[in-house]
Amino acid sequence: MKTKLKLKEKLFSGNLGFTLFSIVIGFVVGAIVLLIAGFNPLEAYSVMISGVFSRPKYISWTIIYATPIIITGLSVAFAFRTGLFNIGAEGQYIIGSLVATAIGYFLKLPPVIHFIFVFITAALAAGLWGAIAGYLKAKFGVHEVIATIMLNWIALYLNNYFVMLEGFKRPQSETSYEIQNTASITILENWKYSDVGREWLSNYPILKDILAAPVNLGFLIAILLAILVWYILNKTTLGYELRAVGFNRHAAEYGGINVEKSMVISMFIAGALAGIAGALQVTGVTKSVAILAAMEGYGFDGIAVSLIGSNTAFGSIFSGLLFGMLKYGGPKIQPFLRAPSEVVNIVIGTIVFFVAIPKFIRMLGSLMNKKRGEKNVG
Amino acid sequence: MDGRNFKEKVVEMKNITKMFGDFKANDNINLTVHKGEVHALLGENGAGKTTLMNVLYGLYQPTSGEIYIKGKKVNVENPNVAIENGIGMVHQHFMLVEPFTVAENIILGMETTKGIGVLDRDKAIEDVEKLSEQYGLYVDPNAKIQDITVGMQQRVEILKALYRGADILILDEPTAVLTPQEIEDLIKIIKNLTNEGKTVIIITHKLKEIKQVADYCTIIRRGKYIDTVKVSETTEEELASKMVGREVSFKVDKEERETGDTVLKIDNLVVRDNRNIKAVDGLSLEVKSGEILGIAGVDGNGQSELIEAITGLREVESGKVYFNSKDITNKTPREIIDSGISTIPEDRQKRGLVLEFTIAENTVLENYDREPFSRKGILNENKIKEYAKDLIKKFDVRPNNEKIKAKALSGGNQQKVIIAREVSNDPDLLIAAQPTRGLDVGAIEFVHKSLVEQRDKNKAVLLVSLELDEVLNVSDRIAVIYEGKIVDIIDAEEADEKTLGLLMAGRGGKRNEN
Ligand SMILES: Nc1ncnc2c1ncn2[C@@H]1O[C@H](COP(=O)(O)OP(=O)(O)O)[C@@H](O)[C@H]1O
Ligand SMILES: [Mg+2]
């Protein structure tokens, strides 16, 4: 009885322990699904692991997959820490990538400066997009979940409208023109395909393999953004205000903090982050935007990333990488096991679900406690 | 004592220790309760009363110690074991299902069924009515929990326990949520219960109630057993000093003072409440430097709205608020704070503190954006820490650790953090709204001293309280509020409970004279 309690306490007390526990659960349940579908889970997981780690190129790809969802994770985490639930990272991401593509294609600027300009305009546009939800909540009490869900759809259709416009749409395709090279952040993009580059790289197979993927500066920027988010939240007066409003808006108001302004600022920052995720994806990987038949899910993945990262900046980096592995390595088990792609998707979905669900339950629990606490005050 | 003799031991808790991690919430506590008695458990907030009772009720396992119920050693593994042994508990926070009816809540989990699994509702209602008549526990069996008063919800909880066959009833701070009238009803109910041979353990830190209702009282302090006394042979002062561990004075010491200039002037103020009804309706008032003006009144006569209006949290519809002769009507909370008004808010957990913040973060809630606590938008954590440490020491906040979250503090210590913060702003006007609500005597004494100190520094203090004793003890002048107006202002020297009571009920007073 005693030792059992101890073990349980240990597992559930530390956030890190709890997270690891959730991840194990996720993989165990994923294994059960594989077993039921008639496949050997050990084999499947080892294929996945070697599909992520066995070649430098694979690691490059994993990081490329992880980068945008780390940043949308930061966006959701930032909003959450200030008391807001940003379901809108998806739409903010779309706005960010659309603006990044437009500025990257239409403007002609010198390298570096062009990228910086793309980066800033995309962040501003998506920030304003997010701030709409903050404003609606502050002024009219519209719940941010509802507002951001609607804004997601508006963003999607705006994207499709602009991509279709003549002069922006690349003929005979469903996508826009590509951005200028001056706006790209892909590392050694031209050089690595040039004759000189090829010849040089053939002497360095590892480097060649790494660069076989569109390796770009996005991941570095994601880490810098995580540091920035952590710094703003914990070390600045702005972060103090936003957190105070998030924890207890009544006390914040009493202390003289402008609650409405805080909500708008918080959603602006969250939106800007998600927009940066979109801009980095465009400038580093896709180079253009396409007509979207459905949401791509970067924003929604961000919710799970934030959740698993305990809504912290650095937690988002690690959970984003974990997600990147699943998203990149997961589908590799399909050709190997000859499993239908549905099974693979179900397994990935199950793992994600069961990694997230214990956290989610705990979060709900603490929310309920908070509510109950408020009610019984005095 | 009215024919009851307390010979038969029904509960014996021996050497109970309960640890939470390294923290000893109960440290070797003994408790003996006899059949038919009302046994009070007295202690400051955080003393470990609830923990001890949760151990008895099987919600916590003791780290060590033994429990005997009716002479038999029992291992109370869970509440079911407690219930089987005739123990019922009414928690501080009720555990009722809101959308269900009273009767449904009472029979929940004990449903009598007609034949195969069909709920026998009529039988249930009949049983409930019988019980409620027997003990004077008036309830409406068909009303939904969400629609009834807190007092009735409490009676439902008591009935729930009795329905499960409890003959030992634990009530955890039952009076904290009740109005004075409801408290009297509860006391009657408790007497009915013991007359029928039930045993009642009542947790409280209100000494008056112990004198009124309890036969014996066990005092615990910081997790340790102090004493068990016969209530009829002790005084409130003795109980208080045992609870706090030092002498406590109920009388507030203060010397005569000359009052100075008018600091706060309220002129014909009109403020609406959340339902858009005029809660403050043409109220005028002046507070001078060097005085404590107390506002007495029954809850809901516009006190909360008045304070929110002065502090900028609620819009003033008409009328004016002047502070040091400057018009501050409808200024923002920040402007009003900066002009020199500090407030101890009425609801410390809702308004006064960010519970998830550390003590240090809470101490700068109003000046985090000013030097030395920040520069150019960057917090200076060292300065905040030093400041918090200083306040913790000056105001004796326990535990003295600026890094712990405010939610981990007891009510009294939370209030100390707020008072430390507000008084340190060195305000010309300190507003204290129900500053001692829910606090134990030690903390109350501290709060009152702080108010008097402000007054003695020639500051103005506006005290709003629902406790008549408090208003009478602390104030220099007393204004009575009724339906959003001040009906009379009396010198505290000349005031007594009776005249104030009448004024508070809307009878008497200047305005009604002609
Ligand atoms: N579940 C718990 N975990 C850790 N500490 C607790 C727990 N319950 C109570 N405590 C601590 O034990 C002490 C006694 O609490 P409690 O029994 O609720 O006091 P009381 O009812 O006398 O006000 C307090 O310091 C409280 O913070
Ligand atoms: Mg308690």
Coordinates of N, CA and C in Angstrom, one line a residue, chain B residues 11 13 49-62 67 69 74-91 95 157 160-162 164 166 168-171 201:
Chain B
V11 N -15.9 7.9 20.3 CA -14.8 8.1 19.4 C -13.5 8.3 20.2
M13 N -9.5 8.9 19.2 CA -8.4 8.9 18.3 C -7.1 9.0 19.1
K49 N -7.4 20.9 11.8 CA -8.7 20.4 12.2 C -9.4 19.5 11.1
T50 N -9.4 20.1 9.9 CA -10.1 19.3 8.8 C -9.3 18.0 8.5
T51 N -8.0 18.1 8.6 CA -7.2 16.9 8.3 C -7.5 15.8 9.3
L52 N -7.6 16.2 10.6 CA -7.9 15.2 11.6 C -9.3 14.5 11.4
M53 N -10.2 15.4 11.0 CA -11.6 14.8 10.8 C -11.6 14.0 9.5
N54 N -10.8 14.4 8.5 CA -10.7 13.6 7.3 C -10.1 12.2 7.6
V55 N -9.2 12.2 8.6 CA -8.6 10.9 9.0 C -9.7 10.0 9.6
L56 N -10.5 10.7 10.5 CA -11.6 9.9 11.2 C -12.6 9.4 10.2
Y57 N -12.8 10.2 9.1 CA -13.9 9.8 8.1 C -13.3 8.9 7.0
G58 N -12.0 8.6 7.1 CA -11.5 7.7 6.2 C -11.0 8.3 4.8
L59 N -11.0 9.6 4.8 CA -10.5 10.2 3.5 C -9.0 10.2 3.5
Y60 N -8.4 10.3 4.6 CA -6.9 10.2 4.7 C -6.6 9.0 5.6
Q61 N -5.5 8.4 5.3 CA -4.9 7.4 6.2 C -3.9 8.0 7.1
P62 N -4.0 7.8 8.4 CA -3.1 8.4 9.3 C -1.7 7.8 9.0
I67 N -7.5 4.4 15.8 CA -8.9 5.0 16.0 C -9.8 3.9 16.6
I69 N -13.8 3.3 17.6 CA -15.1 3.8 17.5 C -16.0 2.8 18.3
V74 N -10.9 0.4 14.9 CA -11.4 0.3 13.5 C -10.3 0.9 12.6
N75 N -10.0 0.2 11.5 CA -9.1 0.7 10.5 C -10.0 1.4 9.4
V76 N -10.1 2.7 9.5 CA -11.0 3.4 8.7 C -10.3 3.6 7.3
E77 N -10.4 2.6 6.5 CA -9.8 2.6 5.2 C -10.3 3.6 4.2
N78 N -11.6 3.8 4.3 CA -12.3 4.7 3.4 C -13.6 5.1 4.0
P79 N -14.3 6.1 3.4 CA -15.5 6.7 4.0 C -16.6 5.6 4.2
N80 N -16.6 4.6 3.4 CA -17.6 3.5 3.6 C -17.5 2.9 4.9
V81 N -16.3 2.7 5.4 CA -16.0 2.1 6.7 C -16.5 3.0 7.8
A82 N -16.3 4.3 7.6 CA -16.7 5.3 8.5 C -18.3 5.3 8.6
I83 N -18.9 5.2 7.5 CA -20.4 5.3 7.4 C -20.9 4.0 8.1
E84 N -20.3 2.9 7.8 CA -20.8 1.6 8.4 C -20.7 1.7 10.0
N85 N -19.7 2.5 10.4 CA -19.6 2.6 11.9 C -20.3 3.8 12.4
G86 N -21.2 4.4 11.6 CA -22.1 5.4 12.1 C -21.5 6.8 12.1
I87 N -20.5 7.0 11.3 CA -19.9 8.4 11.3 C -20.4 9.1 10.0
G88 N -20.9 10.3 10.1 CA -21.2 11.1 9.0 C -20.5 12.4 9.0
M89 N -20.2 13.0 7.8 CA -19.4 14.2 7.8 C -20.0 15.2 6.8
V90 N -20.2 16.4 7.3 CA -20.6 17.5 6.4 C -19.4 18.4 6.2
H91 N -18.9 18.4 4.9 CA -17.7 19.1 4.6 C -17.8 20.6 4.6
M95 N -20.9 18.8 -0.9 CA -20.7 17.8 -2.0 C -22.1 17.4 -2.5
E157 N -27.2 18.3 3.6 CA -26.0 17.5 3.9 C -26.1 16.7 5.3
K160 N -28.5 13.9 4.8 CA -27.8 12.9 4.0 C -27.1 11.9 4.9
A161 N -26.3 12.6 5.9 CA -25.6 11.8 6.8 C -26.5 10.9 7.7
L162 N -27.6 11.6 8.2 CA -28.5 10.9 9.1 C -29.2 9.7 8.3
R164 N -28.0 7.9 6.2 CA -27.1 6.8 6.1 C -26.8 6.2 7.4
A166 N -26.0 7.8 10.4 CA -25.0 8.4 11.2 C -25.5 8.6 12.6
I168 N -22.8 9.7 14.8 CA -21.7 10.6 15.1 C -21.6 11.5 13.9
L169 N -21.8 12.8 14.1 CA -21.9 13.7 13.0 C -20.7 14.7 13.1
I170 N -20.0 14.8 12.0 CA -18.9 15.8 12.0 C -19.3 17.0 11.2
L171 N -19.2 18.2 11.7 CA -19.6 19.4 10.9 C -18.3 20.3 10.8
I201 N -19.5 16.4 16.4 CA -18.2 17.1 16.5 C -18.2 18.3 15.6

